CSV table of C-alpha atoms and ligand atoms in Angstrom, one decimal:
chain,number,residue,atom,x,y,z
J,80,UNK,CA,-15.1,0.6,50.0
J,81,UNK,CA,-11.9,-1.4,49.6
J,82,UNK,CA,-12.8,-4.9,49.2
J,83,UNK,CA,-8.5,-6.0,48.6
J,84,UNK,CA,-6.9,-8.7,50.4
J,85,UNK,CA,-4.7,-6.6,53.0
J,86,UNK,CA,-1.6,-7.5,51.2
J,87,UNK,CA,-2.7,-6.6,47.5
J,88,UNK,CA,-0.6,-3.8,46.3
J,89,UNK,CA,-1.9,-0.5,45.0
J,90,UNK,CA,-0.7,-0.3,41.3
J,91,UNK,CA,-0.4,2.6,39.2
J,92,UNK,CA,-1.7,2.7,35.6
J,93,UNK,CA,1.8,3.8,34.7
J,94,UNK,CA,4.8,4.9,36.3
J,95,UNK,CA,7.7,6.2,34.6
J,96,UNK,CA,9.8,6.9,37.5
J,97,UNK,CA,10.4,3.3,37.4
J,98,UNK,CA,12.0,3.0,33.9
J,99,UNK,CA,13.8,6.4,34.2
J,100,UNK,CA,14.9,5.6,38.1
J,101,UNK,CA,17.6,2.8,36.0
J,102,UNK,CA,19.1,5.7,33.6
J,103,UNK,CA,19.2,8.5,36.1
J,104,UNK,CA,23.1,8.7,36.4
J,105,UNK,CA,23.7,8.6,32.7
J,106,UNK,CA,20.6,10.7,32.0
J,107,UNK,CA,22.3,13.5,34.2
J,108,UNK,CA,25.8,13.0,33.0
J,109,UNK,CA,24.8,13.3,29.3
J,110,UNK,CA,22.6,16.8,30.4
J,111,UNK,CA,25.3,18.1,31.9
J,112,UNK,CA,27.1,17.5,28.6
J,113,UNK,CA,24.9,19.3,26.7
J,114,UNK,CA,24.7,22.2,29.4
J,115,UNK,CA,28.4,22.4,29.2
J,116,UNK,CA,28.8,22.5,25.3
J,117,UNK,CA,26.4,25.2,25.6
J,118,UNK,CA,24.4,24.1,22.2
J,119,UNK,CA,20.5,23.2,22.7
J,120,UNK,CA,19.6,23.0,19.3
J,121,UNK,CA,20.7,20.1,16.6
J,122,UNK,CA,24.3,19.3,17.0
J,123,UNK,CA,25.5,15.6,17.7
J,124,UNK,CA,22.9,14.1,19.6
J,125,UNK,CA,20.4,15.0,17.8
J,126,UNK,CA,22.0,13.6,14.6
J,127,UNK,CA,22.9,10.4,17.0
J,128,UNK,CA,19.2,9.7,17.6
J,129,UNK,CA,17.5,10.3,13.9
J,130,UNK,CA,20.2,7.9,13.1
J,131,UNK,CA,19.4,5.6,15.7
J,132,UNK,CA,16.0,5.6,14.6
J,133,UNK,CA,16.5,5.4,10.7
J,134,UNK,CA,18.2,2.2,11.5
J,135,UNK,CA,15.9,0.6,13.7
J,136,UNK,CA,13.5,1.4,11.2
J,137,UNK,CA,15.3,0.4,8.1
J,138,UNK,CA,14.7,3.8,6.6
J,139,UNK,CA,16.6,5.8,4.6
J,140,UNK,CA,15.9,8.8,7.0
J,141,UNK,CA,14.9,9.9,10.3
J,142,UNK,CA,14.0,14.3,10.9
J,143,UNK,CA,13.8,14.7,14.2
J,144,UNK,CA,10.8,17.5,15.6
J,145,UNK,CA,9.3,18.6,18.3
J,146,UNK,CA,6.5,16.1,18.8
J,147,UNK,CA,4.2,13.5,17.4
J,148,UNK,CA,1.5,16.0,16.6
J,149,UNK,CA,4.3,18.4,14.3
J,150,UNK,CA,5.2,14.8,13.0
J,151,UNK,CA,1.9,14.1,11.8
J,152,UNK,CA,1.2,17.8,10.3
J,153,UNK,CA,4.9,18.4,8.6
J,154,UNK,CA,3.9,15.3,6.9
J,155,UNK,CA,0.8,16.3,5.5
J,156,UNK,CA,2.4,19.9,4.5
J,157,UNK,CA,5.3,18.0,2.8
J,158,UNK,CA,2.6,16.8,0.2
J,159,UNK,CA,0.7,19.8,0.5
J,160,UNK,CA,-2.3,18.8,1.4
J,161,UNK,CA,-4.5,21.6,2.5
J,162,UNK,CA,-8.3,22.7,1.7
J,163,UNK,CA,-10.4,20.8,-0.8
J,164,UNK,CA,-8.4,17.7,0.3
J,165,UNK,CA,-9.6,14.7,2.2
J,166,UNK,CA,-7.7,12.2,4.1
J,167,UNK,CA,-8.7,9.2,5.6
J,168,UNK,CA,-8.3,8.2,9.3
J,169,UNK,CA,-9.9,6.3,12.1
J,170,UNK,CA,-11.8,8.1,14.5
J,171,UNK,CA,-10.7,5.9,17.4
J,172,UNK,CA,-7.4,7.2,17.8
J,173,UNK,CA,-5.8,10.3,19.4
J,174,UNK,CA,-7.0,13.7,18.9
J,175,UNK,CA,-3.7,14.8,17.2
J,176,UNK,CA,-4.3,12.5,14.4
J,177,UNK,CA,-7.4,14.6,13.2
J,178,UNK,CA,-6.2,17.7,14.2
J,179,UNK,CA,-3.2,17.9,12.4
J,180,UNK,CA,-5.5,17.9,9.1
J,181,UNK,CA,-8.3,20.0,10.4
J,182,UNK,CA,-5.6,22.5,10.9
J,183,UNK,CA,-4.2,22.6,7.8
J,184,UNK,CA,-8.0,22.9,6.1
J,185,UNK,CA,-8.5,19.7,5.0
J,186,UNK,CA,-11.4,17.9,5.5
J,187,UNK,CA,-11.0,14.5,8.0
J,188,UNK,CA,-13.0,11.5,6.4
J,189,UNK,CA,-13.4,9.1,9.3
J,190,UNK,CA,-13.2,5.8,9.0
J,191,UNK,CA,-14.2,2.7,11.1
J,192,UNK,CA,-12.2,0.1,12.9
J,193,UNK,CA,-11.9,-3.4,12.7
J,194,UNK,CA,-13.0,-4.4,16.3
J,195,UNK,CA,-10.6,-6.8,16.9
J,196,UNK,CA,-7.2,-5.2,16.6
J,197,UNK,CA,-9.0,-1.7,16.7
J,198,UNK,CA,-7.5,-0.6,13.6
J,199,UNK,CA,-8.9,1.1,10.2
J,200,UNK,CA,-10.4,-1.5,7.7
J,201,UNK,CA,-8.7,-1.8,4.9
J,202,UNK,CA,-12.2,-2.2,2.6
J,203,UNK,CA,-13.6,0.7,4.6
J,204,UNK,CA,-10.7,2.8,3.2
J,205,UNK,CA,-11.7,2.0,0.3
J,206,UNK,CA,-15.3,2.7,0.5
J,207,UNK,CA,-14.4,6.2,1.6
J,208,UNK,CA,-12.1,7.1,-1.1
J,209,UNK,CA,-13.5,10.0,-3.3
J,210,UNK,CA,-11.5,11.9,-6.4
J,211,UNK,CA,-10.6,14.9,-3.4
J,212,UNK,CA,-9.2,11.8,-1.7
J,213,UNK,CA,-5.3,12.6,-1.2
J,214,UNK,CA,-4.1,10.7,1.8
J,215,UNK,CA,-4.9,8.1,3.9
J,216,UNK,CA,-3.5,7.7,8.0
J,217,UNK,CA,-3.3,4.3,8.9
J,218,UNK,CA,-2.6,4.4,13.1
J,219,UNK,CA,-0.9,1.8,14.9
J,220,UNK,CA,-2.8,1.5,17.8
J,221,UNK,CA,-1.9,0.4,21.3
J,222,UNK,CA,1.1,-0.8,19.5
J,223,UNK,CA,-0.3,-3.0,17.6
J,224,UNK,CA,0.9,-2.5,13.4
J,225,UNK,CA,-2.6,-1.3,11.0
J,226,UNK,CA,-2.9,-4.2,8.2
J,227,UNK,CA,-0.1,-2.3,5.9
J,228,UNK,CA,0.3,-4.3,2.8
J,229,UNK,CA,-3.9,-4.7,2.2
J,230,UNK,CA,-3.7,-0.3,3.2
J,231,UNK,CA,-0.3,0.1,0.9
J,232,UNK,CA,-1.5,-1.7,-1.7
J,233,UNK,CA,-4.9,0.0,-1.9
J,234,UNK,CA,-2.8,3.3,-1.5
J,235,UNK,CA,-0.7,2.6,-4.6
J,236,UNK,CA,-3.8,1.3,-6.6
J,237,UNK,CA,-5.8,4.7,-6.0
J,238,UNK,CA,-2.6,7.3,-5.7
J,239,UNK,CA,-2.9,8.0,-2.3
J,240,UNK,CA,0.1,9.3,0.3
J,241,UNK,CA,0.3,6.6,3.3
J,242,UNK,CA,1.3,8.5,6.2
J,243,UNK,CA,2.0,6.2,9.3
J,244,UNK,CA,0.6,7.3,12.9
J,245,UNK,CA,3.3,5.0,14.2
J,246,UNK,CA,3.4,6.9,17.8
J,247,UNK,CA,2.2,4.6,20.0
J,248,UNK,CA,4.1,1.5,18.0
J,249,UNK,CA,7.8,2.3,18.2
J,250,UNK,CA,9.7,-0.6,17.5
J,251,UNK,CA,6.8,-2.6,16.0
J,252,UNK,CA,7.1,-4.9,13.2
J,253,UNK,CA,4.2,-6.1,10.8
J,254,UNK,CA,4.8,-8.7,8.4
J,255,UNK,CA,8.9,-7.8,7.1
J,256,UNK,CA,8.8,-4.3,8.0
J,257,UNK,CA,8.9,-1.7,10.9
J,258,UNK,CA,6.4,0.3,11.8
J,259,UNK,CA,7.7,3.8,10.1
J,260,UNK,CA,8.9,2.3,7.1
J,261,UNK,CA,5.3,1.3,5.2
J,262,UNK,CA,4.2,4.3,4.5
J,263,UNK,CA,5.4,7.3,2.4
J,264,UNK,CA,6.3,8.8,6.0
J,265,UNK,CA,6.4,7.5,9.7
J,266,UNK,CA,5.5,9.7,12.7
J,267,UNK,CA,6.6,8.9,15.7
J,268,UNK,CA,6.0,10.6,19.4
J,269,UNK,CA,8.6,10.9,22.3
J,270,UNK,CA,5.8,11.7,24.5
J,271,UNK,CA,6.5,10.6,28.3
J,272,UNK,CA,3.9,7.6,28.0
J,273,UNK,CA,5.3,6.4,24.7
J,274,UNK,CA,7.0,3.1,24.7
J,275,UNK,CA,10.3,5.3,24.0
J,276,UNK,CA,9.3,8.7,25.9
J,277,UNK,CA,11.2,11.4,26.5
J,278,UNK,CA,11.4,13.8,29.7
J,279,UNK,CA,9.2,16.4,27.6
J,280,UNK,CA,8.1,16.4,24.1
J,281,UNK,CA,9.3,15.1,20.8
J,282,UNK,CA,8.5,13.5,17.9
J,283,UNK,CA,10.4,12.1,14.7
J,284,UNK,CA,9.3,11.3,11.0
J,285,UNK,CA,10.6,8.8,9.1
J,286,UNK,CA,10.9,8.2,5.1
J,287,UNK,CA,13.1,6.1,2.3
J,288,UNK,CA,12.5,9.2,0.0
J,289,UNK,CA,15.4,11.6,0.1
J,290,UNK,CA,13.4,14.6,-1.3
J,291,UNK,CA,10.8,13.9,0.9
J,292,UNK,CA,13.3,14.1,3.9
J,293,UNK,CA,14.8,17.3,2.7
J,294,UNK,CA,11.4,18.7,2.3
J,295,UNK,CA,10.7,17.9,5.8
J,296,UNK,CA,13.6,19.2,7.2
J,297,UNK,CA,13.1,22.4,5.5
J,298,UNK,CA,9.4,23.1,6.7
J,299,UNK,CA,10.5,22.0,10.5
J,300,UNK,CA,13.0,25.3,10.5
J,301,UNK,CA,10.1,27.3,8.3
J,302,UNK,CA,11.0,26.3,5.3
J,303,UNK,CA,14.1,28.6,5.4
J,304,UNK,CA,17.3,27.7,3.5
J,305,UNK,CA,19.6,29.3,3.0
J,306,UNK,CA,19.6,31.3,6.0
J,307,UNK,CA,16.7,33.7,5.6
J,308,UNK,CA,15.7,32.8,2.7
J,309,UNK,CA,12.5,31.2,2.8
J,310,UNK,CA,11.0,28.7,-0.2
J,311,UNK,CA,7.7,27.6,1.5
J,312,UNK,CA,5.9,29.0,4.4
J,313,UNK,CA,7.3,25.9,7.3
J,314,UNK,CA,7.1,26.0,11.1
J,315,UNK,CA,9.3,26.1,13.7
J,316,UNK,CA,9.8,22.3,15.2
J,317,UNK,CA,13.1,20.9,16.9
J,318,UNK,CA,13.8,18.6,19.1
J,319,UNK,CA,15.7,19.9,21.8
J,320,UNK,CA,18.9,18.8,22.6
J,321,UNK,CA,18.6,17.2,26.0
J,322,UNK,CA,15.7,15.0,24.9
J,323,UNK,CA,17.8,13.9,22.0
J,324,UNK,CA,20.3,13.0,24.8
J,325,UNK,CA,17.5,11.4,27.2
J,326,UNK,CA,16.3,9.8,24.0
J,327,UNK,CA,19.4,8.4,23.0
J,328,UNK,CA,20.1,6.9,26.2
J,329,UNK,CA,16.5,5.2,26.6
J,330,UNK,CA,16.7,4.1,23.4
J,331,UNK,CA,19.1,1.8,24.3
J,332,UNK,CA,16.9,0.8,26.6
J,333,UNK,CA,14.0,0.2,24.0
J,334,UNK,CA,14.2,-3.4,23.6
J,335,UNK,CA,14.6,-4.6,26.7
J,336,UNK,CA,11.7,-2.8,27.9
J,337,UNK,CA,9.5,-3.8,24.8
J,338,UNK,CA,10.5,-7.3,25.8
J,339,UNK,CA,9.3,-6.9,29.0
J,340,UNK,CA,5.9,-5.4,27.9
J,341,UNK,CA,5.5,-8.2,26.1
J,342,UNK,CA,5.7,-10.6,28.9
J,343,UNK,CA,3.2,-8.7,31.1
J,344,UNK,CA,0.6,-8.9,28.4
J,345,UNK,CA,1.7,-13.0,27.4
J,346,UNK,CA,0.8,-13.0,31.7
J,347,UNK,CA,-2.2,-10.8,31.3
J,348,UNK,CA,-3.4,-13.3,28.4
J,349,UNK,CA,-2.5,-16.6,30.1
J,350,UNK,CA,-3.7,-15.6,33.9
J,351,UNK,CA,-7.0,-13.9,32.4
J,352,UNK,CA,-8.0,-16.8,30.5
J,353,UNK,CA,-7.8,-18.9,33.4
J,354,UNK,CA,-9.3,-17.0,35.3
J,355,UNK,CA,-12.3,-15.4,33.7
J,356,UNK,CA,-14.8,-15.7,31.4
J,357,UNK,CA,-13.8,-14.9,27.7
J,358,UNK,CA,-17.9,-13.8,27.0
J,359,UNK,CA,-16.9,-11.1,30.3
J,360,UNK,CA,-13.7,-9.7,29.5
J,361,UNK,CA,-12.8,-10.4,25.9
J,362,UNK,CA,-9.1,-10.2,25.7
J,363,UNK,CA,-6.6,-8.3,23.4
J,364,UNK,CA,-4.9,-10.4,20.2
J,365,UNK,CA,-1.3,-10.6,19.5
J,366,UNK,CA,-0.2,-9.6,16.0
J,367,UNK,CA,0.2,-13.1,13.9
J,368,UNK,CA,1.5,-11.1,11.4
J,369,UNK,CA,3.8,-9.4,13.4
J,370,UNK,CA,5.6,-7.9,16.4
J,371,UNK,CA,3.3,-6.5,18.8
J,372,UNK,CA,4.6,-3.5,21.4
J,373,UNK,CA,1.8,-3.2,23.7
J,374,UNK,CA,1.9,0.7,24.7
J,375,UNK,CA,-1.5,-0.6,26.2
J,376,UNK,CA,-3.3,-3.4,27.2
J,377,UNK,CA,-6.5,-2.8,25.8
J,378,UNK,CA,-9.2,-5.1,27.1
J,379,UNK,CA,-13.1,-5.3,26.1
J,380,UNK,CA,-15.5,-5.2,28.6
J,381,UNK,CA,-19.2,-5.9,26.8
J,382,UNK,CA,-22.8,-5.5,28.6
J,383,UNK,CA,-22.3,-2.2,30.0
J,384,UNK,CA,-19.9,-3.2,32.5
J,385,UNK,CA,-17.1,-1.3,31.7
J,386,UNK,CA,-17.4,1.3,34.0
J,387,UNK,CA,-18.8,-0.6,37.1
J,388,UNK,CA,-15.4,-2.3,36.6
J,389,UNK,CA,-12.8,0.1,36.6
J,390,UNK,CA,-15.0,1.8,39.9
J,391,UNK,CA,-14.4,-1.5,41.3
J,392,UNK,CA,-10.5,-1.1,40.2
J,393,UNK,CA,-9.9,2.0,41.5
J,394,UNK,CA,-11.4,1.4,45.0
J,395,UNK,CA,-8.6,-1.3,44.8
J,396,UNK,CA,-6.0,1.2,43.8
J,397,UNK,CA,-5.3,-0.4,40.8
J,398,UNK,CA,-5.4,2.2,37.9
J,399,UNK,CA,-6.9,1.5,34.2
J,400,UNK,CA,-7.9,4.3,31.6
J,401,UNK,CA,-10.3,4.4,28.8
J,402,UNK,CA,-8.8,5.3,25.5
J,403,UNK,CA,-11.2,6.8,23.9
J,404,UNK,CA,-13.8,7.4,25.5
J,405,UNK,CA,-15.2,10.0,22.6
J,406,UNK,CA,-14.1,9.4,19.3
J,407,UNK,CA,-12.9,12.0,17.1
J,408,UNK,CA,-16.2,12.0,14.8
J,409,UNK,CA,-18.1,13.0,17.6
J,410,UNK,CA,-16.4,16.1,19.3
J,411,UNK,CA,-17.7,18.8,19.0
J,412,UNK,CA,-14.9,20.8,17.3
J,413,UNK,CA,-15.9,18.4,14.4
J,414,UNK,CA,-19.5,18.9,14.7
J,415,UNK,CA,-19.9,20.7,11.5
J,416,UNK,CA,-18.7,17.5,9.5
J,417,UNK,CA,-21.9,15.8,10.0
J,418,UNK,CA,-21.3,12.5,11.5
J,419,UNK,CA,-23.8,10.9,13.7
J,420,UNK,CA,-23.4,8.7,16.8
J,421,UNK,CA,-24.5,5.8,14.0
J,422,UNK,CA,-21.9,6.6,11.8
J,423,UNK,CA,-19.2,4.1,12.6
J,424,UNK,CA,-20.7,1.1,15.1
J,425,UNK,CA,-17.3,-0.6,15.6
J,426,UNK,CA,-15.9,2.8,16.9
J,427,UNK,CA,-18.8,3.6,19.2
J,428,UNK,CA,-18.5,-0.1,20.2
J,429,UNK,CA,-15.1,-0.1,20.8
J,430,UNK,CA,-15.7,4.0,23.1
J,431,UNK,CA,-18.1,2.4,25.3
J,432,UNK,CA,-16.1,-1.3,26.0
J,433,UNK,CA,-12.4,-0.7,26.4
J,434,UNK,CA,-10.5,-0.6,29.4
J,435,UNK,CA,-6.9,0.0,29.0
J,436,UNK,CA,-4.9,-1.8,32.1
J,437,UNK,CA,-1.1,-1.2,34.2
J,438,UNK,CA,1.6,-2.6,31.1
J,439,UNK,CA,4.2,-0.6,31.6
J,440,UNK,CA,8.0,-2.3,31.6
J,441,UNK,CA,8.7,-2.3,35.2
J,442,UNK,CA,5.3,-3.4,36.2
J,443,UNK,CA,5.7,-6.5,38.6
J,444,UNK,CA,4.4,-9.7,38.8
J,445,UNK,CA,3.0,-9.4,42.3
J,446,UNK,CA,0.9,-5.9,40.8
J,447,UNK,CA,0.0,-7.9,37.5
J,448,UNK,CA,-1.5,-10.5,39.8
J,449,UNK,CA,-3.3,-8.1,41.7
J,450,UNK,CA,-5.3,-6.2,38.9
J,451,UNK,CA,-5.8,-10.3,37.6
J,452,UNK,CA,-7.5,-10.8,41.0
J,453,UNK,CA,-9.0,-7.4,40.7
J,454,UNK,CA,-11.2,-8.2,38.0
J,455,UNK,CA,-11.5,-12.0,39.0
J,456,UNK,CA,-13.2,-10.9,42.0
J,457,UNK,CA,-15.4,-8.5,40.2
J,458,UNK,CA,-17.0,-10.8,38.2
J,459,UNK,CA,-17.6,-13.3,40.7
J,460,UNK,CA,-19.2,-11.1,43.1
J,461,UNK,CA,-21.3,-9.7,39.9
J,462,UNK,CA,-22.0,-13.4,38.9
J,463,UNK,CA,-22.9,-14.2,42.3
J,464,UNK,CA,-25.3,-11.2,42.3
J,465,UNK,CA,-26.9,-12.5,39.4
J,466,UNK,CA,-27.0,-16.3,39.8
P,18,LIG,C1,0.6,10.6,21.4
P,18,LIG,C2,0.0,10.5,20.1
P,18,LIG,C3,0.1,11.5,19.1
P,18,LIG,C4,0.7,12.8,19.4
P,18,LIG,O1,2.0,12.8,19.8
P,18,LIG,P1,2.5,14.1,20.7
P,18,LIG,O2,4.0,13.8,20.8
P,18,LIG,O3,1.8,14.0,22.1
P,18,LIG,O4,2.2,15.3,20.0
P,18,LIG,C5,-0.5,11.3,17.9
P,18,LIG,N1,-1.1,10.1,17.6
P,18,LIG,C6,-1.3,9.1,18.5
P,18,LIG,C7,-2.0,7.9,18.1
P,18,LIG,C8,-0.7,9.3,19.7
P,18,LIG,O5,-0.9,8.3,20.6
């Protein structure tokens, strides 16, 4: 049943055409540069956008791959980590987080959240760490920076590598640093739904450590150099040429459009809280420690209501997504690590509440307002029902 006011809009969870629709012409031009010089592989835009990167990071250096998931697993190989190791992670988070250290034989140690900006706990780490402890992956989630210095300095305290899972936060800043330049290494994703995406994969690590860059390089192009001559068994991950050229040209882009995500969720926050009750929907935080980038808008929706809302949504038109609605201790490819569905609360918490709503850039007002009304009128109707 559609229950919408005739002139309420249907509004997409996300829709990239939008942001890319404004670049098309010098999208095109710069491909057909690339087709014309003939080289797909490294050359000048790719060199263009690690740069770009390294310096909106304040890094050292930016090596480009060929997504956030090679990011995340070059960066365990560059320290080696592999069987008998544990690293520590959340389990609300991305498959690819996990699965980059599954693959390489180490064992994931997952970790719970702190259930108000969904990210790891910093004394959980610490509770977790063991002497087969080697690494620790603090993700940004949603956009929103993981409590670095309390992680960092816990890190440097115990030993342990801080790799950053900084894919969803491009451009994020937590206290006087970027996201990317806390850890040892920053992985980032190009991903079409990142905040900077791509037209295809792609994924960059960052890192102040100059061997630590050359190391990376090296196991990207299988750990050959010179030519065919191979020092450590690498993989094979580039970025391709024409994403580095879409990438460079969005990139120029990136502010603007964080900007503008931040005003949708600064709307979301003000409208909502007029609006609704804050026991129904409870709404997400900014960072008061730093620079939030909203890839989502990540609501909380308690008493088992969650999915009776976004039904109520999506007759409406108006699309939401749950991310995650499984977290990674849980699937079954991890089955044999033993967790239970009691192992973490905050994580299963988080799995059964959240509802992730339309944020994207070009997002307008007249959609925000409708997916504002959408829920309004959802909670009335279930308070009437009740009262
Ligand atoms: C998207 C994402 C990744 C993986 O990036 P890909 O480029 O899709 O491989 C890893 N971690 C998190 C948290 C992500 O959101």
């Amino acid at each position: 049943m559609r229950t919408a006011p005739e002139d309420s809009p249907a509004v997409p969870l996300l829709d990239i055409n939008r942001e890319n629709r404004l670049v098309r012409d010098e999208v095109q031009q710069a491909l057909a540069r690339v087709c014309d010089a003939g080289c797909f592989l490294y050359g000048d835009e790719v060199r263009r956008l690690e740069a770009r990167i390294a310096e909106r990071c304040q890094v050292a250096h930016a090596v480009s791959c060929a997504s956030g998931s090679d990011a995340l697993l070059l960066a365990l190989m560059a320290h080696r980590i592999g069987a008998g190791d544990e690293v520590i992670l959340p389990s609300f988070t991305f498959f690819a987080t996990a699965g980059a250290v599954w693959r390489l034989g180490a064992r994931p140690v997952f970790v719970d959240i702190d259930p108000v900006t969904y990210n790891l706990s910093p004394e959980r780490v610490e509770a977790a760490i063991t002497p087969r402890t080697r690494a620790v992956i603090p993700v940004h989630l949603f956009g929103r920076c993981a409590e670095m210095a309390a992680i960092g300095e816990l890190a440097g305290r115990r030993d342990l590598m801080v790799i950053e899972d900084a894919a969803q936060a491009i451009a994020a800043v937590h206290g006087d640093r970027a996201a990317g330049a806390w850890g040892d290494i920053g992985c980032f994703s190009f991903y079409p739904t990142k905040n900077l995406g791509g037209f295809g994969d792609g994924g960059m690590l960052t890192t102040s450590d100059q061997a630590t860059a050359e190391r990376l390089r090296l196991l990207a192009a299988h750990g050959m150099h010179p030519r065919y001559y191979h020092s450590r068994v690498g993989i094979n991950s580039r970025l391709d040429t024409l994403q580095a050229a879409v990438l460079n040209i969005k990139e120029g882009q990136l502010d603007r459009m964080t900007a503008r995500r931040r005003a949708n969720a600064d709307r979301y926050r003000e409208w909502f809280s007029a609006t609704v009750d804050e026991a129904q929907v409870i709404l997400p935080a900014d960072d008061p420690h730093g620079f939030h980038v909203w890839n989502q808008f990540t609501m909380r929706i308690p008493d088992g209501r969650r999915d009776a809302l976004r039904s109520f949504l999506q007759d409406r038109q108006i699309g939401t997504e749950v991310y995650y609605p499984v977290p990674l201790h849980r699937q079954d490819c991890f089955a044999e690590l033993g967790y239970g569905s009691e192992s973490l609360p905050h994580t299963e918490c988080a799995a059964a509440e959240v509802l992730s709503l339309p944020i994207f850039p070009e997002l307008t007002v007249a959609e925000q307002r409708a997916v504002v009304g959408g829920v309004a009128d959802f909670f009335s109707a279930a308070n009437r029902a009740v009262a």
